[in-house]
Tab-separated table of C-alpha atoms in Angstrom:
chain	number	residue	atom	x	y	z
A	1	THR	CA	-11.718	6.979	-14.669
A	2	SER	CA	-11.682	10.223	-16.560
A	3	LEU	CA	-10.886	12.644	-13.768
A	4	PRO	CA	-8.390	15.464	-14.280
A	5	GLY	CA	-5.037	15.158	-12.587
A	6	ASP	CA	-2.926	12.244	-11.464
A	7	GLU	CA	-4.683	8.927	-10.677
A	8	VAL	CA	-2.298	6.157	-9.597
A	9	ASP	CA	-2.024	2.776	-7.857
A	10	PRO	CA	-5.448	1.243	-8.689
A	11	ASN	CA	-6.504	-1.903	-6.838
A	12	VAL	CA	-9.795	-3.746	-7.454
A	13	SER	CA	-11.773	-5.057	-4.459
A	14	PRO	CA	-12.018	-8.836	-3.973
A	15	ASP	CA	-15.703	-8.781	-4.963
A	16	GLY	CA	-14.871	-6.842	-8.149
A	17	LYS	CA	-17.315	-4.019	-7.331
A	18	HIS	CA	-14.950	-1.205	-6.294
A	19	VAL	CA	-11.542	0.183	-7.126
A	20	VAL	CA	-9.354	2.028	-4.638
A	21	TYR	CA	-6.690	4.413	-5.938
A	22	ALA	CA	-4.672	7.534	-5.125
A	23	TRP	CA	-5.670	10.815	-6.790
A	24	ASN	CA	-4.304	14.334	-6.469
A	25	GLY	CA	-7.760	15.899	-6.898
A	26	GLY	CA	-7.003	17.387	-10.302
A	27	GLY	CA	-5.083	20.333	-8.907
A	28	PRO	CA	-1.437	21.247	-9.261
A	29	LYS	CA	-0.506	19.670	-5.926
A	30	LEU	CA	1.548	16.512	-5.894
A	31	ASP	CA	-0.017	14.989	-2.793
A	32	HIS	CA	-2.585	12.309	-3.326
A	33	ASP	CA	-5.487	11.173	-1.190
A	34	ILE	CA	-7.125	7.751	-1.263
A	35	TYR	CA	-10.444	7.304	-3.104
A	36	VAL	CA	-12.850	4.418	-3.581
A	37	LEU	CA	-14.864	4.277	-6.802
A	38	PRO	CA	-17.849	1.929	-7.088
A	39	LEU	CA	-17.428	0.410	-10.557
A	40	GLY	CA	-20.058	1.580	-13.007
A	41	THR	CA	-20.215	5.061	-11.433
A	42	HIS	CA	-18.264	8.275	-11.875
A	43	GLU	CA	-18.437	9.460	-8.261
A	44	PRO	CA	-15.328	8.531	-6.247
A	45	VAL	CA	-15.544	8.654	-2.454
A	46	ARG	CA	-12.587	10.244	-0.687
A	47	ILE	CA	-11.571	8.095	2.272
A	48	SER	CA	-8.449	9.976	3.438
A	49	THR	CA	-8.024	13.652	4.217
A	50	ASP	CA	-4.511	13.938	5.627
A	51	PRO	CA	-2.494	16.720	3.942
A	52	ALA	CA	0.445	14.307	3.420
A	53	ASP	CA	0.893	12.337	0.215
A	54	GLU	CA	-0.895	8.947	0.379
A	55	PHE	CA	-0.352	6.101	-2.065
A	56	SER	CA	-0.230	2.323	-2.674
A	57	PRO	CA	-3.761	1.460	-1.467
A	58	VAL	CA	-4.668	-2.244	-1.350
A	59	TRP	CA	-7.820	-4.128	-0.361
A	60	SER	CA	-7.620	-6.812	2.303
A	61	PRO	CA	-8.398	-10.312	1.008
A	62	ASP	CA	-11.823	-10.189	2.725
A	63	GLY	CA	-12.600	-6.684	1.382
A	64	LYS	CA	-13.201	-5.283	4.887
A	65	GLN	CA	-10.110	-3.078	5.098
A	66	ILE	CA	-7.844	-0.947	2.951
A	67	ALA	CA	-4.163	-0.467	3.739
A	68	TYR	CA	-2.132	2.386	2.246
A	69	LEU	CA	1.070	4.357	2.726
A	70	ARG	CA	1.297	7.954	3.961
A	71	ALA	CA	4.425	10.086	3.616
A	72	ALA	CA	5.010	11.513	7.085
A	73	GLY	CA	8.009	13.806	7.314
A	74	THR	CA	10.935	11.513	8.042
A	75	GLY	CA	8.993	8.276	7.599
A	76	ILE	CA	6.286	6.373	5.803
A	77	HIS	CA	3.228	5.371	7.827
A	78	VAL	CA	1.345	2.160	7.092
A	79	VAL	CA	-2.336	3.082	7.554
A	80	VAL	CA	-5.280	0.669	7.742
A	81	ALA	CA	-8.898	1.868	7.441
A	82	GLY	CA	-12.356	0.611	6.660
A	83	PRO	CA	-13.481	0.872	3.017
A	84	ASP	CA	-15.339	4.058	3.942
A	85	GLY	CA	-12.236	5.573	5.583
A	86	ASN	CA	-13.535	5.055	9.129
A	87	ASN	CA	-11.330	3.724	11.910
A	88	ALA	CA	-8.113	4.750	10.130
A	89	ARG	CA	-5.061	3.957	12.217
A	90	VAL	CA	-1.318	3.967	11.753
A	91	VAL	CA	-0.021	0.439	12.359
A	92	ALA	CA	3.689	0.915	11.586
A	93	THR	CA	6.296	3.325	10.291
A	94	GLY	CA	8.968	2.757	7.662
A	95	SER	CA	11.796	4.835	6.270
A	96	ALA	CA	11.047	7.804	4.008
A	97	GLN	CA	14.070	6.997	1.859
A	98	SER	CA	13.118	5.738	-1.629
A	99	ALA	CA	9.432	6.458	-0.918
A	100	GLN	CA	8.511	6.372	-4.619
A	101	LYS	CA	9.492	2.683	-4.826
A	102	LYS	CA	7.597	1.506	-1.731
A	103	ARG	CA	4.481	-0.590	-2.164
A	104	LEU	CA	2.170	-2.576	0.094
A	105	SER	CA	0.419	-5.897	-0.166
A	106	TRP	CA	-1.640	-7.949	2.230
A	107	ALA	CA	-0.210	-11.117	3.687
A	108	PRO	CA	-2.439	-14.218	3.671
A	109	GLY	CA	-5.206	-14.066	6.277
A	110	ALA	CA	-5.641	-10.253	6.445
A	111	ARG	CA	-3.799	-9.940	9.773
A	112	ALA	CA	-0.547	-8.598	8.329
A	113	VAL	CA	0.759	-6.570	5.404
A	114	ILE	CA	3.961	-6.886	3.387
A	115	LEU	CA	5.968	-3.685	2.862
A	116	GLY	CA	8.954	-3.127	0.607
A	117	ASP	CA	11.158	-0.998	2.865
A	118	ASP	CA	14.802	-0.031	3.301
A	119	ALA	CA	17.112	-2.804	4.426
A	120	PRO	CA	19.331	-1.540	7.284
A	121	GLY	CA	22.903	-0.969	6.195
A	122	ARG	CA	22.095	-1.313	2.474
A	123	GLY	CA	21.543	2.324	1.479
A	124	ASP	CA	18.221	2.673	-0.290
A	125	ALA	CA	17.919	-0.974	-1.422
A	126	LEU	CA	14.571	-2.479	-0.436
A	127	THR	CA	13.642	-5.760	1.171
A	128	LEU	CA	10.216	-7.143	2.102
A	129	TYR	CA	8.938	-7.011	5.683
A	130	ARG	CA	5.841	-8.576	7.224
A	131	ILE	CA	4.039	-6.195	9.601
A	132	GLN	CA	1.491	-7.573	12.086
A	133	LEU	CA	-1.512	-5.235	12.172
A	134	ASP	CA	-2.396	-5.789	15.827
A	135	THR	CA	1.112	-5.213	17.233
A	136	GLY	CA	3.063	-3.407	14.503
A	137	GLU	CA	5.739	-6.089	14.889
A	138	ARG	CA	7.975	-6.168	11.859
A	139	SER	CA	9.891	-9.212	10.609
A	140	ARG	CA	12.016	-9.652	7.515
A	141	PHE	CA	10.101	-11.588	4.872
A	142	SER	CA	12.581	-11.937	2.000
A	143	ARG	CA	16.296	-12.615	1.727
A	144	GLU	CA	17.516	-11.105	-1.503
A	145	PRO	CA	21.072	-11.794	-2.706
A	146	ALA	CA	23.748	-9.112	-2.440
A	147	GLY	CA	23.356	-6.387	-5.042
A	148	HIS	CA	19.590	-6.907	-5.357
A	149	GLU	CA	16.424	-5.584	-3.789
A	150	ASP	CA	12.877	-6.926	-3.396
A	151	LEU	CA	9.925	-4.629	-4.030
A	152	SER	CA	6.328	-4.354	-5.269
A	153	PRO	CA	4.756	-7.322	-3.438
A	154	THR	CA	1.344	-8.592	-4.611
A	155	LEU	CA	-0.735	-11.326	-2.984
A	156	SER	CA	-2.491	-13.730	-5.359
A	157	PRO	CA	-6.323	-13.759	-5.189
A	158	ASP	CA	-6.309	-17.262	-3.667
A	159	GLN	CA	-3.795	-16.046	-1.001
A	160	ARG	CA	-1.408	-18.916	-1.810
A	161	TYR	CA	1.371	-16.903	-3.468
A	162	LEU	CA	3.135	-13.602	-3.060
A	163	ALA	CA	4.672	-12.230	-6.245
A	164	PHE	CA	7.323	-9.507	-6.070
A	165	VAL	CA	10.033	-7.911	-8.159
A	166	ARG	CA	13.677	-8.779	-7.491
A	167	ALA	CA	15.861	-6.193	-9.194
A	168	ALA	CA	19.466	-5.041	-9.243
A	169	ALA	CA	19.847	-2.497	-6.431
A	170	THR	CA	20.444	1.029	-7.661
């Protein structure tokens, strides 16, 4: 893209025809909204309008949904919407601590997402959680060794692997 401002967190759709990303609209504000850009065009479509900062958008493996994170006061909301922004709903809430490091990925099958979120009792070190979209149920997905954190999950295109970063906790 060649838009003014801050464009971050790009993610290409499974069919390769669109990219979803967060953009601050070119103004001085730091909050981002979520946009979908049909590849080969220069006209992004804004799919979120909440005044809070939104980031880390990802396409579902079937291309029928987009999940993203929304800073919400004392927490981070996991939001799922259609590719046009319709039917947006909050499916879970995470901690607002270390928000800049939090990222989303889909879990295999498009019925859950993986979120790097704060591990209870470990300060701001992150661990990976699986969140069921229909119930919001959250279960720990990774077991990092002491002194480390797991973050930035990414599902492989064939849905067989989940890559993530394991780093020394800061």
